[in-house]
Amino acid sequence: MDSSIKDKMQPTLPSGHPGSSCPGPEWPEQDRAEQLARGAALKWASGIFYRPEQLARLGQYRSREVQRTCFLEARLKSVVQSYLEGVQTGVWQLSQALGAVQGVHEALSQAHGLIQGLAQASKSLEALREQVTQHKQLQALSQLLPRLQAVPASVTHTKMLIDAQQLLEAYVSLRELEQLQEEAWVSLGGLELPVFQGLGLLAEAMGHAVEEAAGAAGQLARTDPALLVAAIRVAEMEARRTPPQRRGPRDWQRRCLQALQAGLEQVHFGTTVLPKPGALAEWLKALQVALPAELATAEALVAPCCPPYYNVIRLWSHTLHNGLRRSLQQLLKGPELGATDAFTLLHWALHVYPGKEMMGSLELGPEADVSQLEPLLTSENIEKLEATFVVKVQILAENIHLAGMVSESLQHRVHGMALSELGTFLKSFSDALIQFSQDHLSGEALAAHYVSYLLAALNHQSELSASLSILHFDGVAPGVLAPVEAGLDELQRRICRLVLEALQVELQPLFTALPSRQWLSSSELLDRVCEQTSNFCRDFRRIRNPEVQVLLAEAERTVVVQYLHALMQGRLVCRSADERAQAAQCLQHDAAQFKELFLSLGLEETAHCTPVLLAVRELLNLCDPTLLGLEVAGLQQQFPDVSEDHVSALLDLRGDVSREQRQAALSSLETGPSSSPRTGRRALFSLVPAPTPALSTCLSGLCT
């Protein structure tokens, strides 16, 4: 390397103190190291001079230090030389890179100039490109011209085919025209030709022809099935066809199905004129003949003309049913029916229509899917019609009055006969109600609206109880009506018990998770219980007073009894005082939530029985188990029907009661003063089986 370059690349060391090679004050670490080295040397020298016998070895030390110094200087020279060579190589590489960058820069400049030249050349070719495009369009147009000249005649011919109801031929011609239109549109670069302006109207006329044929499916299946098949095939082919880019798919298949339904409803229920008073029976009788015939036609003639997935038999049965249901609802919204029409409609809707002559016919296969049909009459419709019939026909009162015009003895005989027949009716009605419930619960004949039927029966019982006043007249011995009144009361209890059993069946799966650790930490479980109870009791608003209060009070008692039963099953044992406090807090929260629920449902506050949960809460919230005897005595004071088994199960829930404390608490229960229940207090604990659950039932006929 040149000496001048070496001098330039030689690092400049900062100046130090005179006579020293160490750096200046900006290197304090080096100063400290030098001081330490000097100190070590002085210490060594002082040791040498302190012991004169060591002076003989001073020459050896000097030669060794000289050798070491030379070795270090050689090492330093080698490192510096290697560093300088690396720097030289780096400078050379940077010089080479600079030259390469300059070459790339020149190449890019040349490319930029070429690109600018190409852009100018492209602008000059724009006019030529437009001429080429026009030439291609003219070439395509010249090739399509013979076919385009035939378009007006093809449109006219297709319109004639549609008018002549030759739908398949018309559809083929329409598709050829649309294919030619698409081909011309693509070839001409998106240019629309005026020769195709009437093609949209032609397609719409084709769609209307398909709808019209589908709407008359029942008639065409008898007279011209080929036309019906052609219309459905056109709709199906259009559904499977990939639509052109310029328009979406034509939903002819959906329009065809809608036309099938609309046409069927129009035939039987299209007229807005409802039967006049007294003509309802003839109208229903005509439907009794027409509807099965229509279903038979659908199965024998219409179904073979349609694809299997149209489910023609199910479509026909559901469409006819829904149309009839809407017509009856419209009829009931009009003027009130007479007694005869009300009875006729009730009998026809409840017995004739679902019977073997109509929708219950064995000839209707499972394809009709009649099990999914809603009832023709809602529970409100049935209740209204029955009330109309009862109000407008009080035959007993009229007959008793007429008998009194003959003689008093005849009047008493008619009165006795009426009471006897009424008692027989109540017995048969009660037996039929039990059989209805047995069939439903056993699965032999599931009722889709089981609880609604029970509530309607409860309203009928209430109406019948209110109508007993017509059997009171002068001369009737006291107590004569007592058996009938007792029978009505028994019927009311039986219906209420069946409703409550249905509620109990719905709530039992939810109470299997209470109490639990999740119950301690979240109100989700009880929220579901309250939601299910609210949904079940929502229909109670249709019940008349005072029966609705009785049923709501019994429903609340059923829920509370199920809650107490769940507490006593041993599913949860508190492991600490904190868990007992949590359980007590949950009981307080649940009692408030139950109270709010039944208040919202309309239960009067004085009838609530949720305070029993607050009493159980006090039993759990007690900190000192030795005082449990006082709490147990207080619980017995409020609820005298609590038993030793109930208290023992509740003590198990605490988890901290020893055998001696349990015996002391139970002994206080046994030796506690007997007290009579508070006024209006209903039985609670006596209805809770402890410790194993047992579902009560009144199907055996032993309701109380």
XYZ file of C-alpha atoms in Angstrom:
704
model
C 0.000 0.000 0.000
C 1.250 3.503 -0.800
C 2.689 5.294 2.199
C 0.576 8.385 1.576
C -2.614 6.295 1.608
C -1.451 4.577 4.783
C -0.809 7.939 6.406
C -4.254 9.147 5.450
C -5.936 5.977 6.728
C -3.867 5.917 9.946
C -6.244 6.730 12.858
C -5.424 9.873 14.752
C -5.101 9.284 18.497
C -6.149 12.013 20.874
C -3.399 13.930 22.587
C -2.558 13.034 26.138
C -0.310 14.298 28.855
C 3.278 15.104 27.951
C 5.496 12.068 28.060
C 2.497 9.778 28.130
C 0.735 7.752 25.395
C -2.520 7.532 27.281
C -5.539 9.442 26.054
C -6.667 12.712 27.453
C -9.271 13.290 30.133
C -12.032 12.134 27.783
C -10.923 8.506 28.458
C -11.219 8.138 32.250
C -11.221 4.333 32.079
C -7.817 4.295 30.410
C -6.433 6.661 33.069
C -7.660 4.359 35.781
C -6.171 1.276 34.085
C -2.802 3.026 33.717
C -2.829 4.022 37.366
C -3.576 0.446 38.391
C -0.721 -0.849 36.184
C 1.721 1.693 37.607
C 0.663 0.765 41.113
C 1.181 -2.921 40.456
C 4.638 -2.241 38.939
C 5.683 -0.106 41.902
C 4.480 -2.763 44.291
C 6.498 -5.399 42.472
C 9.580 -3.166 42.298
C 9.314 -2.360 45.982
C 9.252 -6.057 46.704
C 12.352 -6.610 44.609
C 14.330 -3.803 46.248
C 13.129 -4.794 49.679
C 14.813 -8.147 49.260
C 18.371 -7.563 47.943
C 18.828 -11.238 47.064
C 16.339 -10.750 44.273
C 18.425 -8.075 42.509
C 20.457 -10.767 40.800
C 17.423 -11.753 38.785
C 16.704 -8.192 37.582
C 18.422 -8.805 34.255
C 16.224 -11.837 33.571
C 13.106 -9.819 34.320
C 14.296 -7.016 31.994
C 14.862 -9.412 29.096
C 11.520 -11.110 29.648
C 9.682 -7.787 29.650
C 11.501 -6.701 26.482
C 10.378 -9.929 24.759
C 6.809 -9.423 25.915
C 6.820 -5.844 24.690
C 8.079 -6.911 21.296
C 5.402 -9.605 21.064
C 2.648 -7.147 21.891
C 3.963 -4.606 19.374
C 3.992 -7.328 16.678
C 0.427 -8.301 17.525
C -0.742 -4.699 17.349
C 0.967 -4.154 14.003
C -0.701 -7.307 12.643
C -4.190 -6.188 13.785
C -3.771 -2.694 12.374
C -2.476 -4.082 9.077
C -5.503 -6.447 8.799
C -7.883 -3.565 9.567
C -6.279 -1.342 6.917
C -6.508 -4.091 4.299
C -10.252 -4.563 5.073
C -10.867 -0.844 4.711
C -9.026 -0.849 1.381
C -11.186 -3.734 0.110
C -14.385 -1.947 1.202
C -13.369 1.253 -0.566
C -12.716 -0.702 -3.748
C -16.101 -2.463 -3.577
C -17.889 0.875 -3.031
C -16.139 2.245 -6.113
C -17.306 -0.735 -8.167
C -20.905 -0.369 -6.865
C -20.927 3.306 -7.759
C -19.997 2.468 -11.308
C -22.757 -0.173 -11.539
C -25.368 2.269 -10.193
C -24.351 4.844 -12.737
C -24.765 2.228 -15.500
C -28.265 1.290 -14.285
C -29.214 4.951 -14.105
C -28.184 5.446 -17.704
C -30.146 2.327 -18.799
C -33.264 3.550 -16.970
C -32.997 6.915 -18.632
C -32.849 5.236 -22.026
C -35.897 3.020 -21.158
C -37.882 6.069 -20.035
C -37.206 7.722 -23.338
C -38.321 4.634 -25.232
C -41.550 4.438 -23.196
C -42.376 8.058 -23.937
C -41.849 7.317 -27.606
C -44.186 4.309 -27.439
C -46.923 6.379 -25.705
C -46.799 8.936 -28.483
C -46.930 6.157 -31.071
C -49.949 4.602 -29.268
C -51.820 7.902 -29.422
C -51.230 8.087 -33.096
C -52.694 4.560 -33.481
C -55.913 5.330 -31.503
C -57.852 6.353 -34.588
C -56.691 3.228 -36.371
C -57.841 1.112 -33.427
C -61.295 2.677 -33.555
C -61.516 1.947 -37.253
C -60.505 -1.677 -36.620
C -63.257 -1.978 -33.968
C -65.840 -0.543 -36.317
C -64.638 -2.874 -39.043
C -65.074 -5.894 -36.729
C -68.579 -4.729 -35.767
C -69.521 -4.266 -39.412
C -68.090 -7.685 -40.221
C -70.082 -9.317 -37.377
C -73.196 -7.399 -38.386
C -72.819 -8.497 -41.999
C -72.556 -12.116 -40.841
C -75.617 -11.793 -38.538
C -77.661 -9.725 -40.993
C -79.621 -12.634 -42.534
C -80.629 -13.861 -39.098
C -81.387 -10.350 -37.831
C -83.711 -9.715 -40.755
C -85.775 -12.723 -39.655
C -86.174 -11.476 -36.048
C -89.454 -9.524 -36.509
C -91.081 -12.534 -38.179
C -89.775 -14.829 -35.400
C -91.178 -12.514 -32.721
C -94.566 -12.517 -34.414
C -94.468 -16.292 -34.815
C -93.531 -16.782 -31.131
C -96.381 -14.499 -30.037
C -98.790 -16.594 -32.121
C -97.471 -19.779 -30.496
C -98.030 -18.283 -27.026
C -101.546 -17.199 -27.921
C -102.210 -20.706 -29.289
C -100.932 -22.152 -25.947
C -98.169 -24.091 -27.733
C -95.839 -23.269 -24.868
C -92.945 -25.641 -25.564
C -92.578 -24.502 -29.183
C -92.926 -20.877 -28.115
C -90.269 -21.328 -25.418
C -87.812 -22.893 -27.888
C -88.340 -19.978 -30.293
C -87.948 -17.471 -27.445
C -84.655 -19.021 -26.355
C -83.335 -18.916 -29.951
C -84.198 -15.224 -30.164
C -82.552 -14.486 -26.809
C -79.473 -16.472 -27.847
C -79.229 -14.418 -31.056
C -79.647 -11.214 -29.030
C -76.848 -12.258 -26.664
C -74.581 -13.242 -29.569
C -75.165 -9.894 -31.315
C -74.588 -7.998 -28.070
C -71.237 -9.707 -27.481
C -70.119 -9.431 -31.118
C -70.992 -5.720 -31.340
C -69.231 -4.877 -28.082
C -72.337 -4.248 -26.017
C -74.283 -2.427 -28.697
C -78.068 -2.899 -28.405
C -79.969 -3.322 -31.653
C -83.509 -1.867 -31.910
C -84.728 -5.044 -33.584
C -84.769 -6.768 -30.189
C -86.860 -4.131 -28.376
C -89.998 -6.275 -28.216
C -88.214 -9.331 -26.826
C -88.744 -8.344 -23.169
C -92.511 -8.034 -23.618
C -92.523 -11.390 -25.398
C -90.757 -13.055 -22.447
C -93.205 -11.468 -20.012
C -96.133 -12.769 -22.084
C -94.558 -16.217 -21.899
C -94.324 -15.972 -18.106
C -97.983 -14.929 -17.849
C -98.990 -17.875 -20.048
C -97.120 -20.267 -17.726
C -98.774 -18.725 -14.653
C -102.209 -18.869 -16.250
C -101.810 -22.547 -17.111
C -100.552 -23.365 -13.586
C -103.437 -21.445 -12.023
C -105.906 -23.666 -13.879
C -104.047 -26.879 -12.978
C -107.089 -28.669 -11.599
C -109.166 -28.045 -14.709
C -106.308 -28.668 -17.159
C -105.459 -31.957 -15.457
C -108.916 -33.168 -16.493
C -109.260 -31.541 -19.928
C -105.791 -30.775 -21.312
C -102.976 -32.293 -19.222
C -100.488 -31.732 -22.071
C -100.788 -27.967 -21.633
C -100.221 -28.249 -17.874
C -97.152 -30.455 -18.424
C -95.816 -28.002 -21.019
C -96.199 -25.023 -18.659
C -94.427 -26.813 -15.815
C -91.653 -28.031 -18.140
C -91.090 -24.483 -19.374
C -90.792 -23.229 -15.769
C -88.383 -26.038 -14.860
C -86.184 -25.542 -17.965
C -85.977 -21.817 -17.271
C -84.997 -22.538 -13.647
C -82.096 -24.763 -14.791
C -80.955 -22.312 -17.475
C -77.944 -20.074 -16.897
C -79.219 -16.510 -17.429
C -77.385 -14.111 -19.777
C -74.943 -11.589 -18.376
C -77.269 -8.615 -18.923
C -80.206 -9.822 -16.782
C -80.924 -11.902 -13.741
C -82.790 -15.229 -13.615
C -86.529 -15.359 -14.283
C -88.215 -16.886 -11.248
C -90.873 -18.711 -13.262
C -90.707 -21.775 -11.034
C -91.698 -19.788 -7.924
C -94.405 -17.966 -9.885
C -95.688 -21.324 -11.115
C -95.996 -22.705 -7.546
C -97.699 -19.525 -6.363
C -100.119 -19.735 -9.290
C -100.944 -23.346 -8.371
C -101.909 -22.239 -4.847
C -103.685 -19.050 -5.884
C -105.712 -20.840 -8.560
C -106.763 -23.577 -6.146
C -107.900 -21.037 -3.528
C -109.695 -19.012 -6.176
C -111.782 -22.013 -7.234
C -113.125 -22.793 -3.767
C -112.680 -19.645 -1.682
C -112.241 -16.859 -4.228
C -115.691 -15.354 -3.813
C -115.977 -12.628 -1.227
C -119.626 -13.483 -0.571
C -119.832 -15.567 2.614
C -122.830 -17.801 3.363
C -125.834 -15.920 4.674
C -127.490 -16.767 8.026
C -129.072 -20.185 7.786
C -127.086 -21.129 4.650
C -123.905 -22.134 6.470
C -124.884 -25.806 6.597
C -125.327 -26.003 2.806
C -121.984 -24.255 2.238
C -120.173 -26.645 4.560
C -121.912 -29.636 2.981
C -120.776 -28.498 -0.465
C -117.210 -28.180 0.812
C -117.512 -31.633 2.361
C -117.986 -32.997 -1.147
C -115.721 -30.630 -3.103
C -112.564 -30.742 -0.993
C -112.082 -34.555 -0.975
C -112.837 -34.593 -4.711
C -110.179 -31.912 -5.231
C -107.632 -33.905 -3.234
C -108.462 -37.044 -5.237
C -107.960 -35.103 -8.475
C -104.624 -33.807 -7.236
C -103.417 -37.290 -6.390
C -104.680 -38.980 -9.564
C -104.242 -36.287 -12.233
C -102.195 -33.283 -11.106
C -99.355 -35.087 -9.315
C -98.269 -37.104 -12.401
C -97.938 -33.822 -14.336
C -95.515 -32.275 -11.821
C -91.995 -33.107 -10.591
C -91.922 -35.158 -7.358
C -90.382 -32.339 -5.355
C -93.489 -30.197 -5.951
C -95.210 -32.363 -3.280
C -98.526 -31.797 -5.018
C -100.657 -33.731 -2.513
C -99.177 -31.841 0.447
C -99.458 -28.550 -1.479
C -103.133 -29.220 -2.259
C -104.090 -30.296 1.280
C -102.318 -27.375 2.966
C -103.585 -24.811 0.437
C -107.196 -25.961 0.772
C -106.912 -26.066 4.566
C -105.395 -22.585 4.827
C -107.974 -21.137 2.433
C -110.813 -22.693 4.403
C -109.307 -21.482 7.658
C -109.080 -17.899 6.393
C -112.656 -18.027 5.132
C -113.919 -19.241 8.502
C -111.946 -16.556 10.341
C -113.470 -13.949 8.050
C -116.915 -15.436 8.694
C -116.443 -15.246 12.465
C -115.322 -11.611 12.264
C -118.682 -10.703 10.736
C -122.100 -10.627 12.404
C -122.616 -13.066 15.266
C -123.893 -16.452 14.150
C -127.169 -17.881 15.291
C -127.422 -20.866 17.592
C -128.016 -23.320 14.742
C -125.118 -22.026 12.658
C -122.826 -21.966 15.703
C -123.653 -25.596 16.500
C -123.305 -26.618 12.831
C -119.904 -24.963 12.483
C -118.626 -26.443 15.759
C -119.748 -29.948 14.846
C -118.396 -29.705 11.290
C -115.005 -28.238 12.264
C -114.384 -30.538 15.234
C -115.823 -33.807 13.937
C -116.682 -33.856 10.239
C -113.634 -32.062 8.817
C -110.966 -34.096 10.700
C -113.063 -37.269 10.313
C -112.677 -40.172 7.936
C -114.854 -38.548 5.277
C -112.438 -35.640 4.813
C -108.944 -34.931 6.125
C -108.824 -38.095 8.232
C -109.560 -40.330 5.244
C -107.470 -43.465 4.978
C -107.089 -42.783 1.251
C -104.891 -39.786 2.047
C -101.368 -41.095 2.367
C -98.534 -39.631 4.426
C -97.738 -37.316 1.498
C -100.663 -35.091 2.533
C -98.936 -34.400 5.887
C -102.238 -33.457 7.533
C -100.711 -33.860 11.005
C -98.962 -30.504 10.585
C -102.154 -28.578 9.835
C -103.332 -25.979 12.332
C -106.836 -26.396 13.765
C -109.567 -24.794 11.669
C -110.850 -23.001 14.754
C -108.663 -21.525 17.462
C -109.475 -22.053 21.117
C -110.869 -18.502 21.191
C -113.144 -19.309 18.216
C -114.411 -22.458 19.905
C -115.029 -20.650 23.169
C -116.909 -17.844 21.396
C -119.099 -20.253 19.398
C -119.903 -22.353 22.451
C -120.773 -19.243 24.447
C -123.029 -18.106 21.589
C -124.772 -21.455 21.510
C -125.256 -21.565 25.299
C -126.585 -18.017 25.474
C -129.000 -18.355 22.559
C -130.278 -21.819 23.561
C -131.451 -22.053 27.208
C -133.738 -24.887 26.577
C -133.980 -25.989 30.207
C -135.340 -22.661 31.409
C -137.920 -22.553 28.627
C -139.066 -26.110 29.252
C -139.326 -25.568 33.018
C -141.310 -22.393 32.423
C -143.681 -24.148 29.998
C -144.109 -27.081 32.410
C -145.071 -24.612 35.166
C -147.895 -23.352 32.956
C -149.356 -26.868 33.010
C -148.954 -27.788 36.657
C -146.542 -27.401 39.530
C -145.946 -31.161 39.724
C -144.954 -31.288 36.045
C -142.644 -28.380 36.628
C -140.944 -30.240 39.509
C -140.654 -33.409 37.403
C -139.058 -31.501 34.513
C -136.781 -29.763 37.004
C -135.743 -33.087 38.530
C -135.162 -34.553 35.071
C -132.976 -31.577 34.181
C -130.906 -32.007 37.342
C -130.540 -35.731 36.698
C -129.479 -35.216 33.108
C -127.088 -32.473 34.138
C -125.477 -34.771 36.708
C -125.171 -37.533 34.096
C -123.602 -35.070 31.688
C -121.088 -33.909 34.274
C -120.096 -37.530 34.995
C -119.688 -38.375 31.306
C -117.813 -35.133 30.655
C -115.436 -35.858 33.545
C -114.827 -39.407 32.287
C -114.231 -38.137 28.755
C -111.787 -35.553 30.119
C -109.820 -38.241 31.950
C -109.739 -40.433 28.846
C -108.600 -37.466 26.746
C -105.764 -36.780 29.182
C -104.759 -40.456 29.376
C -104.603 -40.750 25.592
C -102.481 -37.612 25.382
C -100.026 -38.505 28.137
C -99.639 -42.107 26.966
C -98.924 -40.965 23.420
C -101.835 -42.795 21.848
C -103.503 -39.573 20.667
C -101.284 -36.531 21.156
C -103.241 -33.281 21.268
C -101.374 -30.376 19.691
C -103.147 -27.862 21.965
C -103.686 -30.001 25.047
C -103.494 -27.228 27.655
C -105.628 -24.888 25.532
C -108.380 -27.511 25.415
C -108.213 -27.884 29.203
C -108.485 -24.112 29.687
C -111.452 -23.999 27.305
C -113.089 -26.777 29.336
C -112.503 -24.724 32.494
C -114.274 -21.754 30.912
C -117.164 -24.027 29.925
C -117.404 -25.250 33.498
C -117.466 -21.648 34.690
C -120.210 -20.757 32.208
C -122.226 -23.813 33.226
C -121.862 -22.924 36.905
C -123.093 -19.409 36.179
C -126.109 -20.780 34.272
C -127.338 -22.787 37.287
C -129.276 -19.723 38.319
C -131.963 -20.625 35.741
C -132.762 -23.726 37.802
C -133.632 -21.618 40.865
C -137.320 -20.733 41.141
C -139.938 -20.537 43.849
C -140.834 -23.853 45.359
C -137.468 -25.547 44.888
C -136.399 -27.263 48.096
C -133.130 -26.077 49.651
C -130.175 -28.305 48.858
C -131.657 -29.783 45.682
C -128.919 -28.229 43.553
C -126.143 -29.266 45.960
C -125.153 -32.485 44.074
C -124.887 -30.615 40.783
C -122.919 -27.803 42.400
C -120.611 -30.372 44.006
C -120.152 -32.066 40.635
C -119.227 -28.766 39.034
C -116.755 -28.016 41.806
C -115.232 -31.472 41.394
C -114.947 -30.907 37.639
C -113.200 -27.598 38.250
C -110.679 -29.221 40.604
C -110.050 -32.019 38.132
C -109.381 -29.632 35.243
C -107.104 -27.471 37.392
C -105.205 -30.552 38.536
C -104.652 -31.713 34.938
C -103.374 -28.255 33.968
C -101.021 -28.197 36.954
C -99.750 -31.677 36.149
C -98.895 -30.461 32.639
C -97.018 -27.524 34.193
C -95.229 -29.888 36.567
C -94.124 -32.136 33.702
C -92.655 -29.133 31.841
C -90.775 -27.834 34.897
C -89.374 -31.108 36.241
C -86.369 -31.235 33.837
C -85.420 -27.680 34.827
C -85.587 -28.357 38.580
C -83.171 -31.288 38.251
C -80.358 -28.698 38.067
C -81.446 -26.949 41.288
C -79.734 -26.429 43.631
C -76.159 -26.634 42.323
C -72.890 -24.716 42.238
C -74.088 -22.985 39.101
C -77.245 -21.934 40.960
C -75.068 -20.324 43.643
C -73.127 -18.246 41.131
C -75.728 -17.420 38.471
C -79.470 -16.799 38.156
C -79.600 -18.411 34.706
C -81.243 -21.626 35.949
C -84.082 -19.818 37.723
C -84.510 -17.451 34.786
C -85.285 -20.457 32.594
C -87.786 -21.747 35.159
C -89.532 -18.369 35.242
C -89.516 -18.080 31.439
C -91.042 -21.549 31.046
C -93.662 -20.811 33.700
C -94.532 -17.472 32.100
C -94.955 -19.069 28.670
C -97.161 -21.791 30.142
C -99.373 -19.436 32.171
C -99.713 -16.777 29.467
C -102.928 -18.388 28.194
C -104.493 -18.112 31.670
C -105.606 -14.580 30.783
C -108.412 -16.099 28.711
C -109.955 -17.662 31.846
C -112.775 -15.840 33.585
C -112.637 -14.598 37.160
C -112.535 -15.907 39.836
C -111.279 -19.157 38.297
C -108.160 -17.429 36.932
C -107.099 -16.427 40.454
C -107.608 -19.984 41.689
C -105.550 -21.430 38.842
C -102.756 -18.843 39.187
C -102.535 -19.474 42.939
C -102.338 -23.227 42.387
C -99.726 -22.741 39.642
C -97.580 -20.696 42.021
C -97.959 -23.330 44.720
C -96.942 -26.024 42.208
C -93.789 -24.085 41.309
C -92.885 -23.472 44.964
C -93.525 -27.111 45.880
C -91.251 -28.237 43.030
C -88.611 -25.760 44.251
C -88.783 -27.065 47.842
C -88.657 -30.627 46.567
C -85.484 -29.833 44.609
C -83.871 -28.267 47.700
C -84.444 -31.456 49.700
C -82.875 -33.901 47.231
C -79.346 -33.560 48.608
C -77.863 -32.333 45.328
C -76.007 -29.520 47.128
C -74.292 -29.440 50.519
C -72.756 -26.136 51.565
C -69.049 -26.476 52.334
C -68.478 -23.187 54.137
C -70.181 -20.238 55.760
C -69.708 -18.272 52.531
C -71.624 -20.888 50.540
C -74.431 -20.875 53.125
C -74.608 -17.089 52.795
C -74.696 -17.462 49.002
C -77.480 -20.040 49.213
C -79.484 -17.768 51.535
C -79.014 -14.882 49.115
C -80.173 -17.093 46.229
C -83.320 -18.041 48.157
C -84.107 -14.372 48.791
C -83.537 -13.528 45.122
C -85.624 -16.474 43.913
C -88.503 -15.593 46.231
C -88.532 -12.023 44.882
C -88.358 -13.275 41.290
C -91.259 -15.710 41.792
C -93.324 -12.961 43.402
C -92.636 -10.564 40.528
C -93.465 -13.289 37.985
C -96.895 -14.125 39.387
C -97.747 -10.489 40.047
C -97.115 -9.850 36.349
C -99.401 -12.773 35.513
C -102.200 -11.202 37.573
C -102.081 -13.101 40.875
C -103.267 -11.038 43.827
C -100.483 -10.358 46.331
C -102.390 -11.761 49.321
C -102.470 -15.211 47.698
C -98.716 -15.610 47.287
C -96.936 -18.503 49.009
C -93.338 -17.543 48.167
C -92.696 -16.335 51.773
C -91.882 -19.967 52.580
C -88.601 -19.484 50.715
C -87.734 -16.576 53.004
C -88.404 -18.792 56.020
C -86.048 -21.454 54.641
C -83.527 -18.686 53.976
C -83.463 -17.811 57.678
C -82.715 -21.463 58.440
C -79.656 -21.335 56.158
C -78.551 -17.825 57.142
C -78.171 -18.696 60.847
C -74.497 -18.505 61.813
C -74.669 -20.428 65.116
C -75.930 -24.020 64.597
C -76.743 -24.320 68.296
C -79.658 -21.906 67.757
C -81.247 -23.990 65.032
C -83.950 -25.136 67.417
C -85.379 -21.620 67.588
C -85.425 -21.268 63.801
C -87.061 -24.684 63.385
C -89.716 -23.752 65.920
C -90.352 -20.512 64.022
C -90.638 -22.429 60.768
C -93.188 -24.759 62.371
C -95.069 -21.752 63.695
C -95.470 -20.340 60.171
C -95.997 -23.654 58.394
C -97.476 -26.261 60.737
C -97.456 -28.959 58.033
C -93.638 -29.111 58.006
C -92.395 -32.547 59.076
C -89.246 -33.949 60.644
C -88.115 -35.327 57.265
C -88.444 -31.888 55.672
C -86.425 -30.192 58.412
C -83.752 -32.897 58.310
C -83.361 -32.490 54.543
C -83.034 -28.722 54.923
C -80.411 -29.182 57.656
C -78.452 -31.412 55.273
C -78.303 -28.460 52.908
C -76.423 -26.411 55.543
C -73.571 -28.956 55.701
C -72.366 -27.922 59.189
C -74.902 -29.533 61.525
C -73.584 -32.215 63.858
C -75.647 -35.180 64.989
C -76.258 -33.628 68.425
C -77.298 -30.290 66.915
C -79.626 -32.065 64.479
C -81.261 -34.043 67.302
C -81.698 -30.869 69.340
C -83.319 -29.041 66.421
C -85.643 -31.955 65.637
C -86.571 -32.351 69.275
C -87.599 -28.703 69.378
C -89.804 -29.430 66.382
C -91.399 -32.398 68.087
C -91.906 -30.649 71.436
C -92.839 -27.306 69.919
C -96.269 -25.894 70.739
C -98.939 -26.931 68.282
C -100.405 -24.048 66.372
C -103.184 -23.716 63.872
C -102.364 -22.467 60.363
C -102.752 -18.799 59.711
C -105.923 -17.650 58.096
C -105.777 -18.377 54.382
C -102.507 -20.329 54.719
C -102.440 -23.177 52.221
C -100.667 -26.497 52.645
C -97.114 -26.542 51.272
C -94.755 -28.943 53.020
C -97.377 -31.672 53.161
C -97.318 -31.661 49.344
C -93.513 -32.075 49.230
C -92.421 -35.724 49.280
C -89.201 -36.037 51.216
C -86.653 -37.175 50.359
C -87.633 -39.000 47.114
C -89.846 -37.364 44.421
C -93.233 -38.802 43.552
C -95.347 -37.346 40.728
C -98.972 -37.200 41.690
C -101.694 -37.843 39.163
C -105.459 -37.606 38.978
C -105.875 -39.944 36.046
C -106.952 -42.642 38.424
C -110.075 -40.586 39.116
C -109.175 -39.839 42.761
C -108.608 -36.068 42.496
C -109.216 -33.984 45.606
